[in-house]
Amino acid sequence: MEIKTSTMLSIALLGGLQAVAISAQACCPDPTHGAPNASMMATGLGESTPKAPDLSLDPSWHIYEFQRDGFSYLQVSDLTGTVRAAVGNINGMLWVLPMGVDVSRVSLPAKGSVPRGTVVYQASTFMVRVIPGRQVNKWEITAAD
């Protein structure tokens, strides 16, 4: 009789633990508990039409922001989908990624410098200004304050 009682108690306990595990999985399927998982994050940096929302303030441009491993990346594309430039950011330190037809025309001015151009994107990580030219545009990208 003791074996049956012990076995039944073990089964009931395991069933209860399984129920808790299932409800926890339904609540928080991601091990980072609420942070976006890889399937929910924007993807496609460098692609003409990435799987990311267009965040541009100016309808003449497409601006996409990506996050990975604590780094933020920004891609600027034109209306045809041509990648114009891309920049990375970690803790306010920016660098130009080697992609886009305007890569040589991207400047990363120091904080406190006089801004030029028209703001086409502004968020917590980046501010992007376009400086129109006769044949080509220049880009001024700064870390947001």
Short mmCIF file of C-alpha atoms in Angstrom, two decimals:
data_model
loop_
_atom_site.label_atom_id
_atom_site.label_comp_id
_atom_site.label_asym_id
_atom_site.label_seq_id
_atom_site.Cartn_x
_atom_site.Cartn_y
_atom_site.Cartn_z
CA MET A 1 0.00 0.00 0.00
CA GLU A 2 2.88 2.36 0.78
CA ILE A 3 4.31 1.88 -2.72
CA LYS A 4 0.99 2.76 -4.37
CA THR A 5 0.60 5.86 -2.21
CA SER A 6 4.19 6.92 -2.88
CA THR A 7 3.81 6.33 -6.62
CA MET A 8 0.52 8.23 -6.77
CA LEU A 9 2.02 11.12 -4.82
CA SER A 10 5.00 11.25 -7.21
CA ILE A 11 2.71 11.23 -10.25
CA ALA A 12 0.57 14.01 -8.79
CA LEU A 13 3.65 16.08 -7.97
CA LEU A 14 5.12 15.62 -11.47
CA GLY A 15 1.76 16.52 -13.02
CA GLY A 16 1.64 19.71 -10.98
CA LEU A 17 5.17 20.65 -11.99
CA GLN A 18 4.35 19.98 -15.65
CA ALA A 19 1.30 22.25 -15.42
CA VAL A 20 3.45 25.06 -13.98
CA ALA A 21 6.03 24.60 -16.75
CA ILE A 22 3.36 24.73 -19.45
CA SER A 23 1.78 27.89 -18.04
CA ALA A 24 5.22 29.52 -17.75
CA GLN A 25 5.96 28.65 -21.38
CA ALA A 26 2.63 30.15 -22.47
CA CYS A 27 3.40 33.31 -20.51
CA CYS A 28 7.02 33.77 -21.46
CA PRO A 29 8.13 31.57 -24.39
CA ASP A 30 11.34 33.56 -24.80
CA PRO A 31 14.23 32.95 -22.40
CA THR A 32 14.90 36.70 -22.29
CA HIS A 33 11.45 37.19 -20.68
CA GLY A 34 9.73 39.87 -22.69
CA ALA A 35 12.57 40.99 -24.96
CA PRO A 36 11.81 40.42 -28.65
CA ASN A 37 12.95 37.05 -29.88
CA ALA A 38 14.77 36.58 -33.19
CA SER A 39 11.56 35.88 -35.12
CA MET A 40 10.06 39.21 -33.94
CA MET A 41 13.12 41.37 -34.59
CA ALA A 42 13.67 43.38 -37.77
CA THR A 43 15.85 41.51 -40.24
CA GLY A 44 17.44 42.18 -43.58
CA LEU A 45 20.15 44.79 -43.00
CA GLY A 46 21.59 45.59 -46.45
CA GLU A 47 18.55 44.34 -48.36
CA SER A 48 16.50 46.66 -50.56
CA THR A 49 13.28 45.78 -48.74
CA PRO A 50 14.18 44.50 -45.26
CA LYS A 51 11.62 42.98 -42.93
CA ALA A 52 11.54 46.07 -40.75
CA PRO A 53 9.22 49.06 -40.38
CA ASP A 54 10.04 52.20 -42.36
CA LEU A 55 10.79 54.83 -39.70
CA SER A 56 11.56 57.79 -41.97
CA LEU A 57 10.05 61.18 -41.18
CA ASP A 58 10.40 62.10 -44.87
CA PRO A 59 8.38 60.15 -47.47
CA SER A 60 11.29 60.51 -49.93
CA TRP A 61 13.43 58.06 -47.95
CA HIS A 62 13.22 54.73 -46.17
CA ILE A 63 14.97 54.43 -42.80
CA TYR A 64 15.23 51.07 -41.05
CA GLU A 65 16.67 50.37 -37.61
CA PHE A 66 17.94 46.97 -36.47
CA GLN A 67 19.09 45.66 -33.07
CA ARG A 68 21.40 42.74 -32.38
CA ASP A 69 23.58 41.79 -29.41
CA GLY A 70 23.41 45.29 -27.90
CA PHE A 71 24.30 47.03 -31.17
CA SER A 72 21.94 49.29 -33.15
CA TYR A 73 22.18 49.56 -36.91
CA LEU A 74 20.53 52.05 -39.22
CA GLN A 75 19.97 51.68 -42.96
CA VAL A 76 19.01 54.51 -45.31
CA SER A 77 17.42 53.54 -48.64
CA ASP A 78 15.82 55.53 -51.42
CA LEU A 79 12.34 54.97 -52.86
CA THR A 80 13.63 52.43 -55.39
CA GLY A 81 15.08 50.31 -52.58
CA THR A 82 18.71 51.21 -53.29
CA VAL A 83 20.69 51.16 -50.06
CA ARG A 84 22.27 54.60 -49.66
CA ALA A 85 24.14 54.13 -46.37
CA ALA A 86 24.28 52.16 -43.13
CA VAL A 87 25.67 53.02 -39.71
CA GLY A 88 26.27 51.08 -36.49
CA ASN A 89 25.92 52.42 -32.95
CA ILE A 90 26.92 51.11 -29.56
CA ASN A 91 26.59 53.40 -26.55
CA GLY A 92 26.68 56.52 -28.74
CA MET A 93 29.80 55.48 -30.68
CA LEU A 94 28.99 55.44 -34.40
CA TRP A 95 30.74 53.88 -37.38
CA VAL A 96 29.83 53.74 -41.08
CA LEU A 97 29.22 50.25 -42.43
CA PRO A 98 30.82 49.48 -45.80
CA MET A 99 27.57 49.36 -47.76
CA GLY A 100 25.41 51.67 -49.81
CA VAL A 101 25.99 53.86 -52.84
CA ASP A 102 26.52 56.96 -50.66
CA VAL A 103 28.93 55.31 -48.21
CA SER A 104 31.68 57.82 -49.07
CA ARG A 105 29.30 60.73 -48.47
CA VAL A 106 28.32 59.88 -44.88
CA SER A 107 29.70 62.10 -42.14
CA LEU A 108 29.58 61.42 -38.42
CA PRO A 109 30.01 64.89 -36.91
CA ALA A 110 31.17 65.33 -33.34
CA LYS A 111 28.69 66.33 -30.67
CA GLY A 112 28.24 70.08 -30.48
CA SER A 113 28.99 70.70 -34.17
CA VAL A 114 26.58 72.83 -36.18
CA PRO A 115 24.00 70.53 -37.80
CA ARG A 116 23.39 70.75 -41.52
CA GLY A 117 20.64 69.40 -43.75
CA THR A 118 17.08 68.28 -43.16
CA VAL A 119 16.16 65.77 -40.45
CA VAL A 120 14.73 62.60 -42.01
CA TYR A 121 14.94 60.39 -38.91
CA GLN A 122 15.25 60.95 -35.19
CA ALA A 123 15.00 58.36 -32.43
CA SER A 124 16.66 57.41 -29.17
CA THR A 125 19.77 56.07 -30.93
CA PHE A 126 20.27 58.04 -34.16
CA MET A 127 19.55 61.31 -35.90
CA VAL A 128 19.82 61.39 -39.70
CA ARG A 129 20.00 64.50 -41.86
CA VAL A 130 20.14 64.61 -45.63
CA ILE A 131 22.12 67.38 -47.32
CA PRO A 132 20.80 67.62 -50.88
CA GLY A 133 23.31 68.20 -53.65
CA ARG A 134 22.98 68.85 -57.37
CA GLN A 135 23.66 65.26 -58.38
CA VAL A 136 24.25 63.40 -55.12
CA ASN A 137 23.14 63.67 -51.53
CA LYS A 138 25.31 63.72 -48.45
CA TRP A 139 24.30 62.28 -45.11
CA GLU A 140 24.99 63.52 -41.61
CA ILE A 141 24.32 60.89 -38.97
CA THR A 142 24.77 61.52 -35.27
CA ALA A 143 24.08 59.64 -32.08
CA ALA A 144 20.93 61.01 -30.49
CA ASP A 145 21.33 62.84 -27.18
#
